[in-house]
PDB file of C-alpha atoms in Angstrom:
ATOM      1  CA  MET A  20       0.000   0.000   0.000  1.00 53.00           C
ATOM      2  CA  LYS A  21       2.803   2.358   0.878  1.00 58.00           C
ATOM      3  CA  ALA A  22       4.496   1.557  -2.444  1.00 60.00           C
ATOM      4  CA  ALA A  23       1.261   2.297  -4.313  1.00 60.00           C
ATOM      5  CA  LYS A  24       1.045   5.677  -2.649  1.00 61.00           C
ATOM      6  CA  PHE A  25       4.424   6.647  -4.013  1.00 62.00           C
ATOM      7  CA  LEU A  26       3.937   4.982  -7.419  1.00 65.00           C
ATOM      8  CA  ILE A  27       0.764   6.796  -8.402  1.00 64.00           C
ATOM      9  CA  PRO A  28       2.272  10.329  -8.174  1.00 65.00           C
ATOM     10  CA  ILE A  29       5.361   9.155 -10.035  1.00 64.00           C
ATOM     11  CA  VAL A  30       3.256   7.681 -12.830  1.00 58.00           C
ATOM     12  CA  ALA A  31       1.135  10.833 -12.997  1.00 59.00           C
ATOM     13  CA  VAL A  32       4.213  13.035 -13.243  1.00 57.00           C
ATOM     14  CA  ALA A  33       5.623  10.749 -15.931  1.00 56.00           C
ATOM     15  CA  VAL A  34       2.398  10.886 -17.954  1.00 57.00           C
ATOM     16  CA  VAL A  35       2.240  14.659 -17.682  1.00 59.00           C
ATOM     17  CA  GLY A  36       5.887  14.895 -18.691  1.00 58.00           C
ATOM     18  CA  ILE A  37       5.390  12.666 -21.696  1.00 63.00           C
ATOM     19  CA  MET A  38       2.259  14.551 -22.793  1.00 61.00           C
ATOM     20  CA  SER A  39       3.982  17.911 -22.410  1.00 65.00           C
ATOM     21  CA  SER A  40       6.935  16.706 -24.455  1.00 73.00           C
ATOM     22  CA  VAL A  41       4.801  15.669 -27.418  1.00 77.00           C
ATOM     23  CA  PHE A  42       3.186  18.137 -29.828  1.00 78.00           C
ATOM     24  CA  ILE A  43       1.502  17.926 -33.222  1.00 80.00           C
ATOM     25  CA  VAL A  44       2.594  19.933 -36.240  1.00 81.00           C
ATOM     26  CA  ASP A  45      -0.355  20.731 -38.511  1.00 83.00           C
ATOM     27  CA  GLU A  46       0.113  20.540 -42.279  1.00 83.00           C
ATOM     28  CA  ARG A  47      -0.860  24.239 -42.537  1.00 87.00           C
ATOM     29  CA  GLU A  48       1.887  25.458 -40.218  1.00 87.00           C
ATOM     30  CA  LYS A  49       5.548  25.380 -39.312  1.00 87.00           C
ATOM     31  CA  ALA A  50       6.891  25.097 -35.776  1.00 86.00           C
ATOM     32  CA  LEU A  51      10.004  26.232 -33.997  1.00 81.00           C
ATOM     33  CA  VAL A  52      11.300  24.591 -30.833  1.00 84.00           C
ATOM     34  CA  LEU A  53      12.879  27.273 -28.634  1.00 83.00           C
ATOM     35  CA  GLN A  54      15.047  26.800 -25.580  1.00 83.00           C
ATOM     36  CA  PHE A  55      15.512  29.927 -23.525  1.00 81.00           C
ATOM     37  CA  GLY A  56      14.664  31.992 -26.651  1.00 78.00           C
ATOM     38  CA  GLN A  57      17.144  30.190 -28.875  1.00 82.00           C
ATOM     39  CA  ILE A  58      16.064  28.063 -31.849  1.00 81.00           C
ATOM     40  CA  LYS A  59      16.840  24.426 -31.222  1.00 81.00           C
ATOM     41  CA  SER A  60      14.927  22.755 -34.042  1.00 80.00           C
ATOM     42  CA  VAL A  61      12.560  23.469 -36.923  1.00 82.00           C
ATOM     43  CA  LYS A  62       9.537  21.287 -37.558  1.00 83.00           C
ATOM     44  CA  GLU A  63       8.202  21.769 -41.081  1.00 81.00           C
ATOM     45  CA  GLU A  64       6.760  18.322 -41.739  1.00 81.00           C
ATOM     46  CA  PRO A  65       3.289  17.553 -40.352  1.00 80.00           C
ATOM     47  CA  GLY A  66       3.005  14.907 -37.622  1.00 76.00           C
ATOM     48  CA  LEU A  67       4.210  14.230 -34.075  1.00 75.00           C
ATOM     49  CA  ALA A  68       7.249  16.033 -32.688  1.00 75.00           C
ATOM     50  CA  PHE A  69       8.991  16.146 -29.322  1.00 75.00           C
ATOM     51  CA  LYS A  70      10.485  18.734 -27.036  1.00 76.00           C
ATOM     52  CA  ILE A  71      11.923  18.833 -23.554  1.00 76.00           C
ATOM     53  CA  PRO A  72       9.149  19.695 -21.081  1.00 80.00           C
ATOM     54  CA  LEU A  73       9.450  22.917 -19.096  1.00 76.00           C
ATOM     55  CA  ILE A  74      12.711  23.843 -20.771  1.00 83.00           C
ATOM     56  CA  GLN A  75      11.660  24.094 -24.375  1.00 75.00           C
ATOM     57  CA  GLU A  76       8.615  25.798 -25.972  1.00 82.00           C
ATOM     58  CA  VAL A  77       6.954  25.592 -29.362  1.00 82.00           C
ATOM     59  CA  VAL A  78       6.146  28.620 -31.540  1.00 84.00           C
ATOM     60  CA  ARG A  79       3.881  28.026 -34.527  1.00 87.00           C
ATOM     61  CA  TYR A  80       3.695  30.050 -37.746  1.00 86.00           C
ATOM     62  CA  ASP A  81       1.187  29.844 -40.577  1.00 87.00           C
ATOM     63  CA  ASP A  82       2.610  28.090 -43.634  1.00 87.00           C
ATOM     64  CA  ARG A  83      -0.218  29.134 -45.984  1.00 90.00           C
ATOM     65  CA  THR A  84      -0.169  31.979 -48.493  1.00 90.00           C
ATOM     66  CA  LEU A  85      -1.408  35.076 -46.671  1.00 92.00           C
ATOM     67  CA  SER A  86      -2.878  38.377 -47.893  1.00 92.00           C
ATOM     68  CA  LEU A  87      -1.997  41.917 -46.905  1.00 92.00           C
ATOM     69  CA  ASP A  88      -3.950  45.024 -47.908  1.00 91.00           C
ATOM     70  CA  THR A  89      -1.527  47.905 -48.224  1.00 89.00           C
ATOM     71  CA  ASP A  90      -2.242  51.446 -47.157  1.00 87.00           C
ATOM     72  CA  VAL A  91      -3.528  53.812 -49.829  1.00 87.00           C
ATOM     73  CA  VAL A  92      -0.516  55.206 -51.673  1.00 86.00           C
ATOM     74  CA  GLU A  93      -0.482  58.497 -53.576  1.00 85.00           C
ATOM     75  CA  VAL A  94       1.791  58.368 -56.624  1.00 87.00           C
ATOM     76  CA  THR A  95       2.829  60.920 -59.242  1.00 83.00           C
ATOM     77  CA  PRO A  96       3.476  59.372 -62.699  1.00 86.00           C
ATOM     78  CA  SER A  97       5.698  61.013 -65.290  1.00 84.00           C
ATOM     79  CA  ASP A  98       2.772  63.055 -66.684  1.00 80.00           C
ATOM     80  CA  ASP A  99       2.316  64.707 -63.228  1.00 78.00           C
ATOM     81  CA  ARG A 100      -1.256  63.462 -62.928  1.00 80.00           C
ATOM     82  CA  ARG A 101      -1.531  62.427 -59.292  1.00 81.00           C
ATOM     83  CA  LEU A 102      -3.237  59.115 -58.558  1.00 85.00           C
ATOM     84  CA  VAL A 103      -4.307  57.254 -55.413  1.00 86.00           C
ATOM     85  CA  VAL A 104      -3.425  53.556 -55.589  1.00 89.00           C
ATOM     86  CA  ASP A 105      -4.873  50.796 -53.418  1.00 89.00           C
ATOM     87  CA  ALA A 106      -2.985  47.481 -53.622  1.00 91.00           C
ATOM     88  CA  PHE A 107      -2.765  44.122 -51.908  1.00 91.00           C
ATOM     89  CA  ALA A 108      -0.010  41.522 -51.655  1.00 93.00           C
ATOM     90  CA  ARG A 109       0.096  37.759 -51.212  1.00 94.00           C
ATOM     91  CA  TYR A 110       3.036  36.345 -49.305  1.00 94.00           C
ATOM     92  CA  ARG A 111       4.198  33.339 -47.324  1.00 92.00           C
ATOM     93  CA  ILE A 112       6.884  32.500 -44.774  1.00 90.00           C
ATOM     94  CA  SER A 113       9.647  30.877 -46.808  1.00 89.00           C
ATOM     95  CA  ASP A 114      12.330  30.596 -44.091  1.00 89.00           C
ATOM     96  CA  VAL A 115      10.856  30.252 -40.642  1.00 89.00           C
ATOM     97  CA  THR A 116      14.238  30.496 -38.919  1.00 89.00           C
ATOM     98  CA  GLN A 117      15.146  33.738 -40.658  1.00 90.00           C
ATOM     99  CA  PHE A 118      11.624  35.010 -40.061  1.00 89.00           C
ATOM    100  CA  ARG A 119      11.971  34.407 -36.300  1.00 88.00           C
ATOM    101  CA  GLN A 120      15.329  36.111 -36.207  1.00 89.00           C
ATOM    102  CA  ALA A 121      13.988  39.112 -38.145  1.00 89.00           C
ATOM    103  CA  VAL A 122      10.784  39.767 -36.205  1.00 88.00           C
ATOM    104  CA  GLY A 123      11.508  38.094 -32.885  1.00 85.00           C
ATOM    105  CA  VAL A 124       8.562  37.975 -30.538  1.00 85.00           C
ATOM    106  CA  GLY A 125       6.714  40.553 -32.671  1.00 83.00           C
ATOM    107  CA  GLY A 126       5.373  37.758 -34.814  1.00 85.00           C
ATOM    108  CA  MET A 127       3.019  38.316 -37.774  1.00 87.00           C
ATOM    109  CA  ARG A 128       1.941  41.805 -36.714  1.00 90.00           C
ATOM    110  CA  LEU A 129       5.503  43.127 -36.857  1.00 91.00           C
ATOM    111  CA  ALA A 130       6.164  41.194 -40.066  1.00 91.00           C
ATOM    112  CA  GLU A 131       3.194  42.801 -41.828  1.00 91.00           C
ATOM    113  CA  ASP A 132       4.238  46.258 -40.655  1.00 92.00           C
ATOM    114  CA  ARG A 133       7.718  45.759 -42.078  1.00 93.00           C
ATOM    115  CA  LEU A 134       6.330  44.272 -45.282  1.00 93.00           C
ATOM    116  CA  GLN A 135       4.076  47.324 -45.576  1.00 92.00           C
ATOM    117  CA  ASP A 136       7.173  49.521 -45.266  1.00 92.00           C
ATOM    118  CA  ILE A 137       8.681  47.620 -48.186  1.00 93.00           C
ATOM    119  CA  LEU A 138       5.643  47.626 -50.493  1.00 93.00           C
ATOM    120  CA  ASN A 139       4.679  51.304 -50.296  1.00 92.00           C
ATOM    121  CA  PRO A 140       8.052  52.715 -51.450  1.00 92.00           C
ATOM    122  CA  VAL A 141       8.305  50.076 -54.181  1.00 93.00           C
ATOM    123  CA  ILE A 142       4.860  51.006 -55.506  1.00 91.00           C
ATOM    124  CA  ARG A 143       5.782  54.708 -55.535  1.00 90.00           C
ATOM    125  CA  THR A 144       9.115  54.012 -57.225  1.00 90.00           C
ATOM    126  CA  VAL A 145       7.735  51.801 -59.996  1.00 91.00           C
ATOM    127  CA  LEU A 146       4.619  53.872 -60.757  1.00 89.00           C
ATOM    128  CA  GLY A 147       6.608  57.117 -60.624  1.00 87.00           C
ATOM    129  CA  SER A 148       9.463  55.948 -62.855  1.00 86.00           C
ATOM    130  CA  ASP A 149      10.262  57.510 -66.238  1.00 81.00           C
ATOM    131  CA  GLY A 150       7.949  56.488 -69.060  1.00 82.00           C
ATOM    132  CA  VAL A 151       5.120  55.457 -66.745  1.00 85.00           C
ATOM    133  CA  THR A 152       2.101  57.716 -67.258  1.00 84.00           C
ATOM    134  CA  SER A 153      -1.337  57.651 -65.740  1.00 81.00           C
ATOM    135  CA  ASN A 154      -2.641  56.118 -68.961  1.00 83.00           C
ATOM    136  CA  THR A 155      -0.087  53.328 -68.628  1.00 84.00           C
ATOM    137  CA  ILE A 156      -1.246  52.594 -65.083  1.00 84.00           C
ATOM    138  CA  LEU A 157      -4.885  52.523 -66.176  1.00 80.00           C
ATOM    139  CA  SER A 158      -4.284  50.415 -69.291  1.00 82.00           C
ATOM    140  CA  ALA A 159      -3.499  46.751 -69.857  1.00 83.00           C
ATOM    141  CA  ASP A 160       0.207  47.590 -69.397  1.00 82.00           C
ATOM    142  CA  ARG A 161      -0.393  47.695 -65.649  1.00 84.00           C
ATOM    143  CA  ALA A 162       0.224  43.927 -65.589  1.00 88.00           C
ATOM    144  CA  GLY A 163       3.876  44.567 -66.388  1.00 89.00           C
ATOM    145  CA  LEU A 164       4.022  47.240 -63.692  1.00 90.00           C
ATOM    146  CA  MET A 165       2.578  44.851 -61.106  1.00 91.00           C
ATOM    147  CA  GLN A 166       5.189  42.253 -62.053  1.00 92.00           C
ATOM    148  CA  ARG A 167       7.961  44.828 -61.569  1.00 92.00           C
ATOM    149  CA  ILE A 168       6.529  45.713 -58.152  1.00 92.00           C
ATOM    150  CA  THR A 169       6.368  42.013 -57.224  1.00 93.00           C
ATOM    151  CA  ASP A 170       9.967  41.344 -58.276  1.00 94.00           C
ATOM    152  CA  GLN A 171      11.395  44.296 -56.350  1.00 93.00           C
ATOM    153  CA  ALA A 172       9.288  43.618 -53.251  1.00 93.00           C
ATOM    154  CA  ARG A 173      10.327  39.954 -53.315  1.00 93.00           C
ATOM    155  CA  LEU A 174      14.004  40.861 -53.221  1.00 94.00           C
ATOM    156  CA  ARG A 175      13.542  43.302 -50.346  1.00 93.00           C
ATOM    157  CA  ALA A 176      11.410  40.857 -48.322  1.00 93.00           C
ATOM    158  CA  LEU A 177      13.927  37.990 -48.427  1.00 92.00           C
ATOM    159  CA  PRO A 178      15.837  39.199 -45.325  1.00 92.00           C
ATOM    160  CA  LEU A 179      12.565  38.886 -43.396  1.00 91.00           C
ATOM    161  CA  GLY A 180      12.219  35.235 -44.370  1.00 91.00           C
ATOM    162  CA  LEU A 181       9.171  36.150 -46.477  1.00 92.00           C
ATOM    163  CA  GLU A 182       8.396  35.335 -50.098  1.00 93.00           C
ATOM    164  CA  VAL A 183       6.198  37.872 -51.878  1.00 93.00           C
ATOM    165  CA  VAL A 184       4.081  35.757 -54.212  1.00 94.00           C
ATOM    166  CA  ASP A 185       2.172  38.513 -55.968  1.00 93.00           C
ATOM    167  CA  VAL A 186       1.259  42.208 -55.748  1.00 93.00           C
ATOM    168  CA  ARG A 187      -1.937  43.511 -57.349  1.00 92.00           C
ATOM    169  CA  LEU A 188      -3.351  46.996 -57.838  1.00 90.00           C
ATOM    170  CA  LYS A 189      -6.979  46.928 -56.700  1.00 87.00           C
ATOM    171  CA  GLN A 190      -8.053  50.495 -57.425  1.00 84.00           C
ATOM    172  CA  THR A 191      -6.524  53.512 -59.076  1.00 82.00           C
ATOM    173  CA  ASN A 192      -8.373  56.782 -58.511  1.00 80.00           C
ATOM    174  CA  LEU A 193      -7.816  60.498 -58.530  1.00 74.00           C
ATOM    175  CA  PRO A 194      -7.224  62.279 -55.218  1.00 75.00           C
ATOM    176  CA  GLU A 195     -10.339  63.775 -53.652  1.00 69.00           C
ATOM    177  CA  GLN A 196      -9.106  67.330 -54.159  1.00 67.00           C
ATOM    178  CA  ASN A 197      -8.726  66.682 -57.909  1.00 64.00           C
ATOM    179  CA  LEU A 198     -12.077  65.010 -58.497  1.00 65.00           C
ATOM    180  CA  ASP A 199     -14.085  68.248 -58.624  1.00 70.00           C
ATOM    181  CA  ALA A 200     -11.695  69.818 -61.117  1.00 70.00           C
ATOM    182  CA  THR A 201     -11.716  66.679 -63.240  1.00 70.00           C
ATOM    183  CA  PHE A 202     -15.498  66.449 -63.225  1.00 73.00           C
ATOM    184  CA  ALA A 203     -15.739  70.155 -64.093  1.00 77.00           C
ATOM    185  CA  ARG A 204     -13.367  69.650 -67.031  1.00 78.00           C
ATOM    186  CA  MET A 205     -15.334  66.640 -68.227  1.00 82.00           C
ATOM    187  CA  ARG A 206     -18.583  68.594 -67.882  1.00 86.00           C
ATOM    188  CA  ALA A 207     -17.102  71.496 -69.869  1.00 87.00           C
ATOM    189  CA  GLU A 208     -15.986  69.132 -72.625  1.00 88.00           C
ATOM    190  CA  ARG A 209     -19.434  67.552 -72.839  1.00 89.00           C
ATOM    191  CA  GLU A 210     -21.078  70.979 -72.918  1.00 89.00           C
ATOM    192  CA  ARG A 211     -18.721  72.104 -75.680  1.00 90.00           C
ATOM    193  CA  GLU A 212     -19.539  68.992 -77.704  1.00 90.00           C
ATOM    194  CA  ALA A 213     -23.255  69.607 -77.130  1.00 91.00           C
ATOM    195  CA  ALA A 214     -22.869  73.236 -78.260  1.00 90.00           C
ATOM    196  CA  ASP A 215     -21.076  72.072 -81.411  1.00 91.00           C
ATOM    197  CA  GLU A 216     -23.850  69.598 -82.148  1.00 91.00           C
ATOM    198  CA  ILE A 217     -26.495  72.286 -81.596  1.00 92.00           C
ATOM    199  CA  ALA A 218     -24.626  74.689 -83.886  1.00 91.00           C
ATOM    200  CA  ARG A 219     -24.382  72.064 -86.624  1.00 91.00           C
ATOM    201  CA  GLY A 220     -28.068  71.295 -86.200  1.00 91.00           C
ATOM    202  CA  GLU A 221     -28.983  74.977 -86.446  1.00 91.00           C
ATOM    203  CA  GLU A 222     -26.872  75.331 -89.567  1.00 91.00           C
ATOM    204  CA  ALA A 223     -28.568  72.335 -91.172  1.00 91.00           C
ATOM    205  CA  ALA A 224     -31.986  73.704 -90.166  1.00 92.00           C
ATOM    206  CA  GLN A 225     -31.186  77.068 -91.749  1.00 91.00           C
ATOM    207  CA  ARG A 226     -30.176  75.347 -94.981  1.00 91.00           C
ATOM    208  CA  VAL A 227     -33.425  73.379 -94.991  1.00 92.00           C
ATOM    209  CA  ARG A 228     -35.487  76.512 -94.270  1.00 91.00           C
ATOM    210  CA  ALA A 229     -33.666  78.487 -96.993  1.00 91.00           C
ATOM    211  CA  LEU A 230     -34.286  75.695 -99.489  1.00 91.00           C
ATOM    212  CA  ALA A 231     -37.955  75.540 -98.470  1.00 92.00           C
ATOM    213  CA  ASP A 232     -38.345  79.334 -98.772  1.00 91.00           C
ATOM    214  CA  ARG A 233     -36.700  79.327-102.192  1.00 91.00           C
ATOM    215  CA  THR A 234     -38.958  76.468-103.295  1.00 91.00           C
ATOM    216  CA  VAL A 235     -42.033  78.403-102.069  1.00 91.00           C
ATOM    217  CA  VAL A 236     -40.928  81.516-103.960  1.00 91.00           C
ATOM    218  CA  GLU A 237     -40.261  79.521-107.121  1.00 90.00           C
ATOM    219  CA  LEU A 238     -43.578  77.694-106.923  1.00 91.00           C
ATOM    220  CA  THR A 239     -45.458  80.933-106.167  1.00 91.00           C
ATOM    221  CA  SER A 240     -43.701  82.710-109.045  1.00 91.00           C
ATOM    222  CA  ASP A 241     -44.467  79.883-111.449  1.00 90.00           C
ATOM    223  CA  ALA A 242     -48.106  79.775-110.319  1.00 92.00           C
ATOM    224  CA  THR A 243     -48.442  83.565-110.608  1.00 91.00           C
ATOM    225  CA  ARG A 244     -46.885  83.523-114.079  1.00 90.00           C
ATOM    226  CA  GLU A 245     -49.190  80.734-115.245  1.00 91.00           C
ATOM    227  CA  ALA A 246     -52.199  82.551-113.714  1.00 92.00           C
ATOM    228  CA  ASP A 247     -51.226  85.786-115.474  1.00 90.00           C
ATOM    229  CA  ILE A 248     -50.897  83.892-118.747  1.00 91.00           C
ATOM    230  CA  ILE A 249     -54.299  82.277-118.301  1.00 92.00           C
ATOM    231  CA  ARG A 250     -55.826  85.569-117.206  1.00 89.00           C
ATOM    232  CA  GLY A 251     -54.319  87.332-120.227  1.00 89.00           C
ATOM    233  CA  GLU A 252     -55.578  84.652-122.561  1.00 88.00           C
ATOM    234  CA  ALA A 253     -59.042  84.921-120.978  1.00 90.00           C
ATOM    235  CA  ASP A 254     -59.019  88.696-121.264  1.00 84.00           C
ATOM    236  CA  ALA A 255     -57.956  88.451-124.902  1.00 86.00           C
ATOM    237  CA  GLU A 256     -60.725  85.979-125.594  1.00 86.00           C
ATOM    238  CA  ARG A 257     -63.244  88.158-123.753  1.00 80.00           C
ATOM    239  CA  ASN A 258     -62.134  91.215-125.678  1.00 78.00           C
ATOM    240  CA  ALA A 259     -62.376  89.268-128.912  1.00 82.00           C
ATOM    241  CA  ILE A 260     -65.944  88.289-128.025  1.00 81.00           C
ATOM    242  CA  PHE A 261     -66.811  91.888-127.123  1.00 73.00           C
ATOM    243  CA  ALA A 262     -65.211  93.130-130.342  1.00 76.00           C
ATOM    244  CA  ALA A 263     -67.150  90.632-132.398  1.00 78.00           C
ATOM    245  CA  ALA A 264     -70.398  91.604-130.663  1.00 71.00           C
ATOM    246  CA  PHE A 265     -69.651  95.324-131.062  1.00 71.00           C
ATOM    247  CA  GLY A 266     -68.962  94.802-134.730  1.00 73.00           C
ATOM    248  CA  ALA A 267     -72.196  92.905-135.260  1.00 73.00           C
ATOM    249  CA  ASP A 268     -74.523  95.502-133.609  1.00 70.00           C
ATOM    250  CA  PRO A 269     -72.733  98.520-132.182  1.00 73.00           C
ATOM    251  CA  GLU A 270     -75.927 100.202-130.931  1.00 73.00           C
ATOM    252  CA  PHE A 271     -77.046  97.077-129.031  1.00 72.00           C
ATOM    253  CA  PHE A 272     -73.554  96.666-127.580  1.00 72.00           C
ATOM    254  CA  GLU A 273     -73.629 100.270-126.340  1.00 74.00           C
ATOM    255  CA  PHE A 274     -77.077  99.674-124.829  1.00 73.00           C
ATOM    256  CA  TYR A 275     -75.826  96.490-123.050  1.00 73.00           C
ATOM    257  CA  ARG A 276     -72.816  98.275-121.599  1.00 74.00           C
ATOM    258  CA  SER A 277     -75.036 101.057-120.274  1.00 73.00           C
ATOM    259  CA  LEU A 278     -77.318  98.575-118.524  1.00 72.00           C
ATOM    260  CA  THR A 279     -74.281  96.899-116.972  1.00 75.00           C
ATOM    261  CA  ALA A 280     -73.032 100.263-115.736  1.00 72.00           C
ATOM    262  CA  TYR A 281     -76.485 101.041-114.251  1.00 68.00           C
ATOM    263  CA  GLU A 282     -76.484  97.715-112.458  1.00 69.00           C
ATOM    264  CA  ARG A 283     -73.072  98.272-110.937  1.00 70.00           C
ATOM    265  CA  SER A 284     -73.750 101.903-109.964  1.00 68.00           C
ATOM    266  CA  LEU A 285     -77.188 101.496-108.417  1.00 65.00           C
ATOM    267  CA  ARG A 286     -76.445  98.476-106.224  1.00 65.00           C
ATOM    268  CA  GLY A 287     -77.129  98.279-102.459  1.00 60.00           C
ATOM    269  CA  GLU A 288     -76.803 101.553-100.572  1.00 63.00           C
ATOM    270  CA  ASN A 289     -75.055 103.229-103.507  1.00 57.00           C
ATOM    271  CA  SER A 290     -78.397 104.331-105.087  1.00 60.00           C
ATOM    272  CA  THR A 291     -77.924 108.108-104.855  1.00 66.00           C
ATOM    273  CA  MET A 292     -75.832 109.910-107.442  1.00 64.00           C
ATOM    274  CA  VAL A 293     -75.295 113.630-108.047  1.00 66.00           C
ATOM    275  CA  MET A 294     -74.829 114.316-111.747  1.00 63.00           C
ATOM    276  CA  SER A 295     -75.575 116.982-114.314  1.00 67.00           C
ATOM    277  CA  PRO A 296     -79.109 116.720-115.816  1.00 65.00           C
ATOM    278  CA  ASP A 297     -77.745 116.531-119.313  1.00 67.00           C
ATOM    279  CA  SER A 298     -75.154 113.796-118.508  1.00 64.00           C
ATOM    280  CA  GLU A 299     -74.941 111.082-121.109  1.00 64.00           C
ATOM    281  CA  PHE A 300     -74.815 108.409-118.416  1.00 62.00           C
ATOM    282  CA  PHE A 301     -78.640 108.265-118.159  1.00 62.00           C
ATOM    283  CA  ASN A 302     -79.359 108.577-121.870  1.00 66.00           C
ATOM    284  CA  TYR A 303     -81.104 105.212-121.961  1.00 62.00           C
ATOM    285  CA  LEU A 304     -83.237 106.106-118.926  1.00 60.00           C
ATOM    286  CA  ARG A 305     -84.846 109.070-120.704  1.00 60.00           C
ATOM    287  CA  SER A 306     -88.149 108.433-122.396  1.00 51.00           C
ATOM    288  CA  ASP A 307     -87.158 109.981-125.756  1.00 52.00           C
ATOM    289  CA  GLN A 308     -83.892 108.000-125.870  1.00 49.00           C
ATOM    290  CA  GLY A 309     -85.735 104.900-124.878  1.00 46.00           C
ATOM    291  CA  SER A 310     -88.322 105.509-127.640  1.00 45.00           C
ATOM    292  CA  ARG A 311     -85.566 105.964-130.225  1.00 47.00           C
ATOM    293  CA  SER A 312     -83.943 102.770-129.004  1.00 46.00           C
ATOM    294  CA  ALA A 313     -87.219 100.949-129.281  1.00 43.00           C
ATOM    295  CA  GLU A 314     -87.814 102.300-132.827  1.00 45.00           C
ATOM    296  CA  GLY A 315     -84.296 101.252-133.747  1.00 47.00           C
ATOM    297  CA  GLU A 316     -84.941  97.795-132.496  1.00 44.00           C
ATOM    298  CA  SER A 317     -88.303  97.574-134.392  1.00 42.00           C
ATOM    299  CA  ARG A 318     -86.565  98.609-137.575  1.00 42.00           C
TER     300      ARG A 318
END
């Protein structure tokens, strides 16, 4: 019984010691075994691994490809058109030992801060280099620029034990203070184009109206000329008829014209006339003239 009392604590301590000396390395991570802050071993393969309990500790780091959104960077291309660039990077820990020595206990937070300090200057340098304009950044040529940024950032990140896999430009915009001026310039250009279109439309409308007015004048002139011709022909025919009638019986023709004149003069309210008593206008209204006319007709 006394032996059992001593054996149970010993077994328990042994079990705890064995369990604390064994750890599992996940396939998505790398592990460092540290002894008093110094690296004793690196565990990169997944599975069981061992360490000395109480003396050694295990620090784990993600072995997957990670993403980092950079701060917004303001760049000035060679055409002096300022742009605001938003980018992101994909990276992974390539050398866990070098990574630990570079960042120490700061871990991933310190690593991302230092990687940010690398990416921002590289982006400014590449996008602000000679021959790179704002149009280049906004065109399909930006793929080559992103590859240049990736290559330079990869070289500068190697001392941190990091491998920069890729750098991409997410957005490229104008600075806020330039947006109003840009929109005003675009609005002015659209208004100028609209004014040009209106002017061309007015010019075309004036040509159409001038052509229509000329056509109206020509048609009216032709119609007036044809009407005058017809009217002249009718007057000539009428005069010919009157001449023939006058030649056949001049006295009857004179009598007919007098009756027509009476009809036109004594029509409506125009029935009062002031004339000399011996005027020839009323010759056919006198009884003696009427009698002579009647005798002439009987003969």
